[in-house]
XYZ file of C-alpha atoms in Angstrom:
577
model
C -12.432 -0.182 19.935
C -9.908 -3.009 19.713
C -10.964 -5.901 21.937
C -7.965 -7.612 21.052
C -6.120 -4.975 22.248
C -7.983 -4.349 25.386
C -7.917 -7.799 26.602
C -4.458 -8.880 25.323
C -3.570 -5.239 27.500
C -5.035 -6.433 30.677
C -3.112 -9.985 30.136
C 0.178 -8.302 30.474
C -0.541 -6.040 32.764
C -1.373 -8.830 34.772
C 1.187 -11.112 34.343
C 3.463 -8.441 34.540
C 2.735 -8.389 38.685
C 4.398 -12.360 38.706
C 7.122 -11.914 35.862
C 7.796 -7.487 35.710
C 11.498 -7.957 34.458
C 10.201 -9.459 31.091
C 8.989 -8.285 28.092
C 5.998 -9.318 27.842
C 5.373 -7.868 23.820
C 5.653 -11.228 21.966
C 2.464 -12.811 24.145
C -0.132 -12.659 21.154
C -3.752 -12.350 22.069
C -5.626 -13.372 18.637
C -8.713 -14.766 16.862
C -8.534 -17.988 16.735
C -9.212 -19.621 13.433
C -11.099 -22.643 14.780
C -14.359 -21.454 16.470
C -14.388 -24.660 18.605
C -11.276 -23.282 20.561
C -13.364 -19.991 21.297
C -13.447 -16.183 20.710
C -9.930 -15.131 21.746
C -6.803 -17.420 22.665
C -3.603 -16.777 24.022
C -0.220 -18.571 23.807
C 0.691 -16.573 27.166
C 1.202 -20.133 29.143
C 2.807 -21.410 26.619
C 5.279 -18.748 26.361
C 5.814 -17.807 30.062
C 5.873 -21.878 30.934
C 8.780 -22.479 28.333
C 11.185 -19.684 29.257
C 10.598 -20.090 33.083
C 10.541 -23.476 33.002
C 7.035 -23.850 35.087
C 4.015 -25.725 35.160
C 1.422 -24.743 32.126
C -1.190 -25.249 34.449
C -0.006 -22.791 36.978
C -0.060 -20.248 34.374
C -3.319 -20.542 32.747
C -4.487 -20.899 36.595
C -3.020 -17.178 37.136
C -5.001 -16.074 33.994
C -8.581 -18.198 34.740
C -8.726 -16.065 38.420
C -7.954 -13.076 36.815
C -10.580 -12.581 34.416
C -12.769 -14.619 36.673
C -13.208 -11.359 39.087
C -15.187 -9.583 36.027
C -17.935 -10.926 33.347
C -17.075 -10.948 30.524
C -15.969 -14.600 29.835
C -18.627 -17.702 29.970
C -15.517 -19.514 30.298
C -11.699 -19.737 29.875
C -10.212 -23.288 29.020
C -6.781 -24.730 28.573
C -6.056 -26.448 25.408
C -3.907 -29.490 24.559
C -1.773 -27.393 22.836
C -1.366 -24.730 25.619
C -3.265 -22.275 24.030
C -5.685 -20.564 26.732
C -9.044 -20.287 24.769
C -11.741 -17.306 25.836
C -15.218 -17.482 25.593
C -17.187 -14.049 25.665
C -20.315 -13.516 27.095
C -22.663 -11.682 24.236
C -22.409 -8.186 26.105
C -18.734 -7.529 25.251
C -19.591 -7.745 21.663
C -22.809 -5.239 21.798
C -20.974 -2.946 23.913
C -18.240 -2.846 21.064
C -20.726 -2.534 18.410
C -22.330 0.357 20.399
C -18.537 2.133 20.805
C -17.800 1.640 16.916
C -21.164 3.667 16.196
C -20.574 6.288 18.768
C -16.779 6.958 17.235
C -17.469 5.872 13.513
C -14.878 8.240 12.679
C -11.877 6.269 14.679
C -12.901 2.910 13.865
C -9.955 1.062 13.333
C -7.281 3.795 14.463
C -4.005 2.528 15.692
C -1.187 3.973 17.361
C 1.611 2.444 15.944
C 3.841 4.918 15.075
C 3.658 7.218 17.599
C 4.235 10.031 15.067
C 7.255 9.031 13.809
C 8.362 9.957 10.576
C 8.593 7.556 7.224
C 9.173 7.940 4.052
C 7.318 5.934 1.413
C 8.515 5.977 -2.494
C 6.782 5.477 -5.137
C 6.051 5.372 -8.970
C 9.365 7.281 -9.442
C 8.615 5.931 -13.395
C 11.073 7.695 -15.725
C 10.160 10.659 -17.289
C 9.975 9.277 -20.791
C 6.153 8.838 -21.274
C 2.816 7.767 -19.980
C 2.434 5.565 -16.980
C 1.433 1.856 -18.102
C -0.284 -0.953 -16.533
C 3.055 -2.037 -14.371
C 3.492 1.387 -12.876
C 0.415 1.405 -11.734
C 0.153 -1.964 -9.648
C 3.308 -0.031 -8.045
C 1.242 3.339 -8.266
C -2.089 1.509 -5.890
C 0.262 -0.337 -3.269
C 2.475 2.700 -2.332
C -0.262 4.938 -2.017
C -2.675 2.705 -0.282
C 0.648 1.802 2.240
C 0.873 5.503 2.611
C -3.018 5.837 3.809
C -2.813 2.626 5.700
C 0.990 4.003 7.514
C -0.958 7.252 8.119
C -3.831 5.389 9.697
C -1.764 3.959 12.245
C 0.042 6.778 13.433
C 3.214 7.902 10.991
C 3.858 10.807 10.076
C 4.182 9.960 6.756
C 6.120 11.691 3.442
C 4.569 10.390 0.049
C 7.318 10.767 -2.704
C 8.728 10.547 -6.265
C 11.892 10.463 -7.806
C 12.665 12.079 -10.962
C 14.986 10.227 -13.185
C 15.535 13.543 -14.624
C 19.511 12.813 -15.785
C 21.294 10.403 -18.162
C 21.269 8.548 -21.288
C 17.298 7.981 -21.364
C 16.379 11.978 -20.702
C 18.844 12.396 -23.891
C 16.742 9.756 -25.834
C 13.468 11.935 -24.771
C 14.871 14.957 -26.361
C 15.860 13.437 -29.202
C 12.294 11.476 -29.786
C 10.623 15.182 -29.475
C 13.450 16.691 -32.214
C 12.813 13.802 -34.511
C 9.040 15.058 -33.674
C 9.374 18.462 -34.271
C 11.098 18.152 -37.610
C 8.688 16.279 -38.685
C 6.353 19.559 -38.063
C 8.445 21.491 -40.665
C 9.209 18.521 -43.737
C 6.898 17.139 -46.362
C 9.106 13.869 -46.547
C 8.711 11.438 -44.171
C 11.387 11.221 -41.369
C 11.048 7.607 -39.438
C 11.870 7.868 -35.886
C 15.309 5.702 -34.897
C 14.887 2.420 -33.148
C 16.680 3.257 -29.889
C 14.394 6.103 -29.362
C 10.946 6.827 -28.035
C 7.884 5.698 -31.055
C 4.771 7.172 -28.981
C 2.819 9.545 -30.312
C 2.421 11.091 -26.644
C 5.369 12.947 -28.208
C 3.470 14.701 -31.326
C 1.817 17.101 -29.082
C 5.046 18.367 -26.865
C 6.727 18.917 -30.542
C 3.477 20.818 -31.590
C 3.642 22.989 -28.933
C 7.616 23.816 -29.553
C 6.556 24.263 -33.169
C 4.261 26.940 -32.376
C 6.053 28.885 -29.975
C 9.257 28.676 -31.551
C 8.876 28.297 -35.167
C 12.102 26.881 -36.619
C 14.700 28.363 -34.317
C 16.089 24.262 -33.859
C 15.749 23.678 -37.769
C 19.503 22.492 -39.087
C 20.675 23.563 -35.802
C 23.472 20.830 -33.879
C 22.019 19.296 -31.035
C 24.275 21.439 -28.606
C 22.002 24.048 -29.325
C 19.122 22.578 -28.824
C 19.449 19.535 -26.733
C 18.905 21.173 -23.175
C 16.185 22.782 -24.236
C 14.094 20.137 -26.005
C 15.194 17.419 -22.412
C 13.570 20.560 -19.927
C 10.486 21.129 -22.213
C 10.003 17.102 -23.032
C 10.333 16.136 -19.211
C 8.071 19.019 -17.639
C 5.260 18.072 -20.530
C 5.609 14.210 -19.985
C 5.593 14.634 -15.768
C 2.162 17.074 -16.620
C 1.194 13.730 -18.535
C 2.328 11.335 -15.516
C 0.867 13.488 -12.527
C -2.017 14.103 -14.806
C -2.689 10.291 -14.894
C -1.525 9.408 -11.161
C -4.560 12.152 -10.785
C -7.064 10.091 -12.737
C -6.532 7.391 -9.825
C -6.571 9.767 -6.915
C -2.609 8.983 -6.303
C -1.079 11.390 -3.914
C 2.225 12.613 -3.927
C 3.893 14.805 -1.138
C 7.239 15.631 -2.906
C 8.811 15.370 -6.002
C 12.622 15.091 -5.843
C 14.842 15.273 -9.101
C 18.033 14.056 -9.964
C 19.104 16.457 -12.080
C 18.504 18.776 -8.652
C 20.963 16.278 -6.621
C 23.265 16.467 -9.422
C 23.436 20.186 -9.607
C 23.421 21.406 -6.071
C 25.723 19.292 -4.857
C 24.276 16.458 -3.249
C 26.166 13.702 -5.406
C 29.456 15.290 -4.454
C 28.888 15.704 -0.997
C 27.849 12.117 -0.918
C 30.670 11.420 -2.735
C 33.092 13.261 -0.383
C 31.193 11.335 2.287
C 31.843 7.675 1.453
C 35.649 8.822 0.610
C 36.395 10.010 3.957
C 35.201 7.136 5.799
C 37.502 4.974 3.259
C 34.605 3.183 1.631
C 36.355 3.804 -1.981
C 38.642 2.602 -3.373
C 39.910 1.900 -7.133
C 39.632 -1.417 -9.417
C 38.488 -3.025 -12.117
C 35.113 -5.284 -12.281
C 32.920 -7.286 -13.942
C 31.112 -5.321 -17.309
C 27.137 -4.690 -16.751
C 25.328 -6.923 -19.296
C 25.052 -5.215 -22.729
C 28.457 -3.145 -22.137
C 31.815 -3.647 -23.711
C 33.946 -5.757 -21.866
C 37.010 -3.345 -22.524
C 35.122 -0.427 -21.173
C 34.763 -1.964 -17.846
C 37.085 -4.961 -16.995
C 40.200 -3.453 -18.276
C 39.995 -0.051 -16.619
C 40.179 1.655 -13.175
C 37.083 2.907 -11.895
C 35.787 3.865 -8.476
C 33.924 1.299 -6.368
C 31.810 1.293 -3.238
C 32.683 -1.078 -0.711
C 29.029 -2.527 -0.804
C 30.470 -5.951 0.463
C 30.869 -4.433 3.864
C 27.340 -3.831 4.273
C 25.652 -7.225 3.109
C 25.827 -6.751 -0.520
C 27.570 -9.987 -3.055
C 29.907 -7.605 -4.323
C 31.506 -3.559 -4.354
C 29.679 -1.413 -6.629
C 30.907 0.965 -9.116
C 30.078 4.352 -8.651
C 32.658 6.591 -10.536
C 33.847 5.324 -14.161
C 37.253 5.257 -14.984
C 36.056 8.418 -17.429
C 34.768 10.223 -14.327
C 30.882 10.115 -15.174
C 28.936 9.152 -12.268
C 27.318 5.771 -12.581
C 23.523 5.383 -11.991
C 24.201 4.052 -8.620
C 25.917 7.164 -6.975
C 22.710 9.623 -7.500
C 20.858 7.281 -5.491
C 23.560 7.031 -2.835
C 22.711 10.547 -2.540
C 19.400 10.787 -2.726
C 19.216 8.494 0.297
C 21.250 10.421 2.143
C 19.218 13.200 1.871
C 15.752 11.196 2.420
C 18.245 10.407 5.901
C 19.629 14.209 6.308
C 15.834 15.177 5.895
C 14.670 13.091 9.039
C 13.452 9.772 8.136
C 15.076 6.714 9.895
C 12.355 4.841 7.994
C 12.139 4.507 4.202
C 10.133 2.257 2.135
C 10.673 1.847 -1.437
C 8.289 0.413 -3.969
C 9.853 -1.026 -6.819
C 8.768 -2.803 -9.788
C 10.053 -6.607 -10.740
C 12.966 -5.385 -12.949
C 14.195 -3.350 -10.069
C 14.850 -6.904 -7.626
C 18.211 -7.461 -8.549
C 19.392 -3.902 -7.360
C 17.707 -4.059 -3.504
C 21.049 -5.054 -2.012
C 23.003 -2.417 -3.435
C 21.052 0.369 -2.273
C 20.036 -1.072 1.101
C 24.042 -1.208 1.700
C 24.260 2.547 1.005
C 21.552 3.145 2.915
C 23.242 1.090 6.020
C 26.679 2.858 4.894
C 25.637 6.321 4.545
C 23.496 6.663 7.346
C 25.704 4.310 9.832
C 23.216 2.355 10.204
C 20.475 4.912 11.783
C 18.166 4.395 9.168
C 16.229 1.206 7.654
C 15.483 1.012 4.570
C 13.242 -1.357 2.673
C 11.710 -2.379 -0.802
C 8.749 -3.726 -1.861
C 8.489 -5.166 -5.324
C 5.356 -5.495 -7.678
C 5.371 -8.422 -9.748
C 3.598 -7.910 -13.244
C 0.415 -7.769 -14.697
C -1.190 -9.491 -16.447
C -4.321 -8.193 -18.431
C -6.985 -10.499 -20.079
C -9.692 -9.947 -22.331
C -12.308 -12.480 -23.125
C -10.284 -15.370 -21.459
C -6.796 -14.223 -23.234
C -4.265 -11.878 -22.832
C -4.130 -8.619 -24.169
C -0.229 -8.252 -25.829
C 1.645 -5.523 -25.891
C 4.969 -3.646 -27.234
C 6.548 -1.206 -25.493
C 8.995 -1.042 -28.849
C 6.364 -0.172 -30.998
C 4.339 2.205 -28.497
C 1.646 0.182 -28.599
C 1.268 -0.457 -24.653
C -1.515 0.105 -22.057
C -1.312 3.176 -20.125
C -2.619 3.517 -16.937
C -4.804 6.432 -18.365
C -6.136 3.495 -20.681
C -7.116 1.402 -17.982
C -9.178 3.874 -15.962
C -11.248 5.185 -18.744
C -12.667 1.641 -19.923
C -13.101 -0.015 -15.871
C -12.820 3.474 -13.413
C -11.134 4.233 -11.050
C -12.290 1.997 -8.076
C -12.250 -1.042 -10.508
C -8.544 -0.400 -10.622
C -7.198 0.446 -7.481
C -9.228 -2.295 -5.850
C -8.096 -5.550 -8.232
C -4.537 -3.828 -7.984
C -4.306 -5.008 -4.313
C -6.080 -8.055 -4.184
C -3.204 -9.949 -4.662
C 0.365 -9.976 -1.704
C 2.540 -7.451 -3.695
C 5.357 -10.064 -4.782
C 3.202 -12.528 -6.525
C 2.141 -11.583 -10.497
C -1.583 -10.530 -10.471
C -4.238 -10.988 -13.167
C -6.549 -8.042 -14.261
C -9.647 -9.387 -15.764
C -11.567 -6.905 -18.004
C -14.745 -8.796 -18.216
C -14.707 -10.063 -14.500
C -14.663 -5.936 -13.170
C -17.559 -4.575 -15.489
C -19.832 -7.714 -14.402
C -22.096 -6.904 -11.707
C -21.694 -10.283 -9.580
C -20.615 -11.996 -6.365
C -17.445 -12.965 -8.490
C -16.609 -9.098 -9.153
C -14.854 -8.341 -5.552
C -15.309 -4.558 -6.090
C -18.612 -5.016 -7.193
C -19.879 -6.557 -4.035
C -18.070 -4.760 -1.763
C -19.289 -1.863 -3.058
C -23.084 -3.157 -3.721
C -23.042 -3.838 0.012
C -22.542 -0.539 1.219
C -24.835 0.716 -1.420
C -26.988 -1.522 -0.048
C -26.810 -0.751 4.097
C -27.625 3.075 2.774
C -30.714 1.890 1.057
C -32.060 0.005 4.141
C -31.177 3.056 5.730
C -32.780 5.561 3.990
C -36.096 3.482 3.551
C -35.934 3.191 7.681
C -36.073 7.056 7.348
C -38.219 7.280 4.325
C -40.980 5.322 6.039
C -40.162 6.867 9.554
C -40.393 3.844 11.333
C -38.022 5.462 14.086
C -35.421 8.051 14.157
C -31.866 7.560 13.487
C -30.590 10.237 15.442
C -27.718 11.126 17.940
C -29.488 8.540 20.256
C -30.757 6.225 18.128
C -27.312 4.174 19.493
C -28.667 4.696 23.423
C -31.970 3.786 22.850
C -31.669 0.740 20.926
C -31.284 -2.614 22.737
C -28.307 -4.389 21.206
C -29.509 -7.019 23.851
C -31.494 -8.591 21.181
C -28.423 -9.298 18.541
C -28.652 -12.724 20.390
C -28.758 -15.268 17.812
C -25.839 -17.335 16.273
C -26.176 -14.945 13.155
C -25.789 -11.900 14.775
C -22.604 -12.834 16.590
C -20.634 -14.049 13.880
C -21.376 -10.901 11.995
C -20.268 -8.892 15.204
C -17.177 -11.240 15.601
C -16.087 -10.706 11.962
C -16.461 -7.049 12.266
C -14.555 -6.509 15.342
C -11.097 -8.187 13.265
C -11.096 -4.720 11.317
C -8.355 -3.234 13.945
C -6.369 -6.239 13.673
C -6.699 -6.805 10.297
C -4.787 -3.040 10.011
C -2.554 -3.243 12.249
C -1.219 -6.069 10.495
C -1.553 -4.152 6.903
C 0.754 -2.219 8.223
C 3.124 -4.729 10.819
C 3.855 -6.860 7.344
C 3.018 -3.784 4.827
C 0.229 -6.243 3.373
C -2.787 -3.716 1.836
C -3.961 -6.773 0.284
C -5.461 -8.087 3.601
C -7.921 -5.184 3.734
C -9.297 -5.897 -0.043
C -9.325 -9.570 0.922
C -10.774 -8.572 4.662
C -13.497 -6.322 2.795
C -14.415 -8.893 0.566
C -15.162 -11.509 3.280
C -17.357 -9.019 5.200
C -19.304 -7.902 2.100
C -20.324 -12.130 1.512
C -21.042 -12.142 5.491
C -23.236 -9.153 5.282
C -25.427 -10.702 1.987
C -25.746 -13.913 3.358
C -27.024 -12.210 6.900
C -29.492 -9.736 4.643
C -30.890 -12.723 2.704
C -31.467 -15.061 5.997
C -34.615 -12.984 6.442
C -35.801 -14.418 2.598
C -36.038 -17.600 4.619
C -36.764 -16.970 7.699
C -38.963 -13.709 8.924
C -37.516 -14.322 12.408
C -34.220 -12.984 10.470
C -35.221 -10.151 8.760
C -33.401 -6.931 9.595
C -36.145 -5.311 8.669
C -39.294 -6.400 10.375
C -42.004 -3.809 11.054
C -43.488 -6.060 13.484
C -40.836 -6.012 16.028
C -39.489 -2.592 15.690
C -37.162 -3.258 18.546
C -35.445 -5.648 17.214
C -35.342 -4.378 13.572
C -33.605 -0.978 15.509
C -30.696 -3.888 16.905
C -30.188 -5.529 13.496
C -30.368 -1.550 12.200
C -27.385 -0.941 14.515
C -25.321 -3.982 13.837
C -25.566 -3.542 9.752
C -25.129 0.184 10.543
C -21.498 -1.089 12.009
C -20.966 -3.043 8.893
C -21.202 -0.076 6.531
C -18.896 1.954 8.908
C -16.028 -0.780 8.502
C -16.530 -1.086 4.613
C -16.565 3.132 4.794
C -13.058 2.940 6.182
C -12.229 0.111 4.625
C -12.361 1.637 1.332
C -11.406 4.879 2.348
C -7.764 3.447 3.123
C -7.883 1.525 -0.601
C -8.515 4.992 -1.898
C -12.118 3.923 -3.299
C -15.537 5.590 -3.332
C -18.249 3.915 -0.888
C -21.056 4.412 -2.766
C -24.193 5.214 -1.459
C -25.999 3.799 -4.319
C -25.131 1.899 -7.408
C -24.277 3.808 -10.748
């Protein structure tokens, strides 16, 4: 259901008779943005002509008798610019309208994978609290990767990595103590500055309270510090799945690091690097915020991350012996490799950019270069209320959660205006603009037209004026879909394959919102032609015939915003709330 792919498919296997030693793959076969230069063009004669040196002409000559022995062209031109420019005769595009309604359910489907297994990461927030409004731009463009990665053929692994281990997990556990003796005193006991402030915290010490009693009263923290980090992290990654839940976010796997740690992985990893003499010892330059002493002027382990395309070796053993925060991820890699995926995809948010290099050198070093692996980074958002923006503190605890954000705008609200922007630019979440119920709410009107091809449909069956039935598609006469209107709608629907395949190619989700979008507008302004015109209503009880064609053709355009959505992870509603 790709004419794209069917014709550009016949083009090479066509060319490939004159030119078989070549590969042929890089010929694109695309809709041209400039309806002048017609329905489909090719930059096959441009291609073939400059790398055998040969006459344009004699190439687009080749082509033109080709697709000359069938009919489905009106005609095939050569452009000034070597383009070769199609133009369809109107039966190509009802014959693909009638195959998307008689396979609704693989509209779109790609191949693209082949099965092959990826791995896509993401959230992997620390354990320390609630999800807020930056995890969850990360949160909407790793899942909806996932669905759109699935879609195409992977066989793909959702996951999340537990930051389960270190200095921050200690922080946790001593946020919950301060907490929990607050349970037991009548005197107020303020909560340090270099811990956690939230009151997310109040009910995990509550619940310790009540079990235990005062057990950890006046006791030193190695009695109770293991304890309070296990209880703290399990109730605060309840809290996080909890909200990841709230926006239908789906997770496969959840991998700690504490696990690595403990079973071995680390050292194995470790062990690895050291016997294919990618360690070695030295001093380097201190991490910002860290004693210069502590660093410059001692020994400490490095990773040989130069090799592999990094700007310098990494440290991943400290001259005390304490693993750095890079080595667990070394490892972690590994495994994502020694588990089967030759693929990876991180998401990562914007204060993560500076460490890509690092970790795509392990990657390349650990896995000898099997295995690709690559980051995406969400740039911030920004939210606005009543034309300003709304401030927060993540000091004082005062930030937006993602929970927050759901319960005022929903769920569909959020995941949608999460991908409407490319991933690495900073995106603006309007309050005001996703509770209005207008053309200028994208959500909105996506949504409001599908709401609003169910309607049509239901009143078709409400009022009986024919049957829409398992051959409602065979006896209709998509003949009639003739005018300049019903083309372009046909045209713009038939771009939904390409548009995924290329979701996926550049790992782009925001070309289906803004592809969605577009088709919604395209769909109104067909539906209100007919307030002008009664030649263009859809729904016309005096010319059944033709209202069963335009039936058909707006029957399409629901199917394509179904899927559409589906792949966002939104609701296509069937009628508005």
């Amino acid at each position: 259901m790709d004419i794209l792919e069917k014709y550009k498919k016949l083009l090479i296997m066509e060319l490939n008779k004159s030119y078989s030693k070549e590969d042929l793959s890089n010929i694109s076969f695309e809709f041209p943005r400039d309806a002048s230069h017609g329905d489909f063009s090719t930059n096959a004669a441009l291609i073939l002509s400059k790398k055998f040196k040969i006459n344009i002409d004699r190439i687009f000559q080749e082509v033109k008798e080709f697709f000359a022995h069938g009919d489905d062209f009106k005609d095939i031109v050569l452009a000034k610019s070597g383009f070769i420019n199609f133009f369809v005769k109107d039966h190509i595009l009802h014959d693909f309208i009638r195959e998307v309604l008689k396979n609704r359910n693989n509209f779109g489907k790609k191949e693209l994978g082949q099965g092959e297994k990826i791995n896509i990461e993401y959230v992997s927030a620390n354990p320390t609290g609630p999800l807020h409004v930056g995890h969850t731009r990360g949160a909407v463009f790793g899942d909806t990767l996932a669905n759109i990665f699935d879609f195409v053929g992977f066989d793909v692994c959702r996951e999340y990595y537990i930051n389960d281990s270190g200095e921050q997990i200690r922080n946790l556990a001593k946020s919950v103590y301060i907490r929990y003796l607050q349970n037991f005193s009548d005197k107020e006991i303020a909560m340090p500055d270099n811990l956690y402030p939230g009151e997310y915290l109040i009910p995990i010490a509550k619940k310790i309270s009540d079990d235990h009693g005062k057990k950890f009263l006046d006791k030193d923290e190695t009695i109770w510090l293991d304890f309070f980090k296990k209880e703290s992290i399990s109730a605060v990654m309840d809290i996080i799945k909890n909200d990841l839940k709230s926006l239908e976010i789906k997770h496969d796997i959840f991998i700690s690091e504490k696990f690595l740690l403990e079973d071995g992985h680390v050292d194995k990893a470790y062990k690895y690097l050291e016997d294919k003499n990618l360690l070695y010892e030295g001093n380097t330059n201190p991490p910002k915020g860290s004693k210069k002493d502590e660093w410059s002027e001692k020994k400490h382990i490095l990773f040989k991350s130069k090799n592999f395309g990094d700007d310098e070796d990494r440290v991943v053993k400290k001259h005390d012996g304490s693993w750095t925060y890079f080595m667990p991820d070394i490892a972690y890699h590994k495994d994502k490799f020694n588990r089967g995926f030759n693929k990876m995809i991180n998401i990562w948010g914007a204060d993560h950019s500076g460490y890509i290099s690092r970790v795509t050198s392990a990657v390349d070093a650990v896995t000898k270069s099997k295995s690709t692996l690559e980051v995406k980074v969400c740039q911030l958002v920004r939210l606005m209320r009543g034309g300003n923006v709304v401030k927060m503190s993540k000091r004082s605890g005062s930030f937006i959660t993602l929970r927050d954000l759901v319960e005022e705008v929903g769920s569909d609200a959020v995941r949608f205006m999460m991908v409407t922007r490319k991933n690495d630019a900073p995106l603006d979440f309007d309050y005001d603009l996703v509770k209005e119920q207008t053309k200028d709410n994208p959500i909105f009107y996506v949504q409001y037209a599908h709401a609003r091809i169910s309607s049509i449909i239901r009143k078709v069956e409400d009022e009986k004026l024919f049957s829409i039935d398992e051959n409602f598609v065979n006896n209709t006469n998509l003949a009639l879909l003739s005018n300049s209107h019903d083309i372009e709608l046909i045209k713009i629907i038939s771009n939904f394959p390409r548009i995924i395949e290329q979701a996926a190619i550049y790992r782009e989700p925001h070309r289906v919102a803004f592809y969605l979008r577009d088709l919604a507008s395209s769909f109104h302004s067909y539906w209100n032609l007919g307030n002008e015109n009664n030649n263009l209503k859809v729904l016309n009880i005096d010319n059944l015939d033709e209202t069963r064609a335009r039936l058909a053709l707006i029957m399409s355009v629901k199917i394509t915003i179904s899927e559409g959505l589906r792949l966002l992870g939104i609701n296509a509603l069937e009628e508005l709330r």
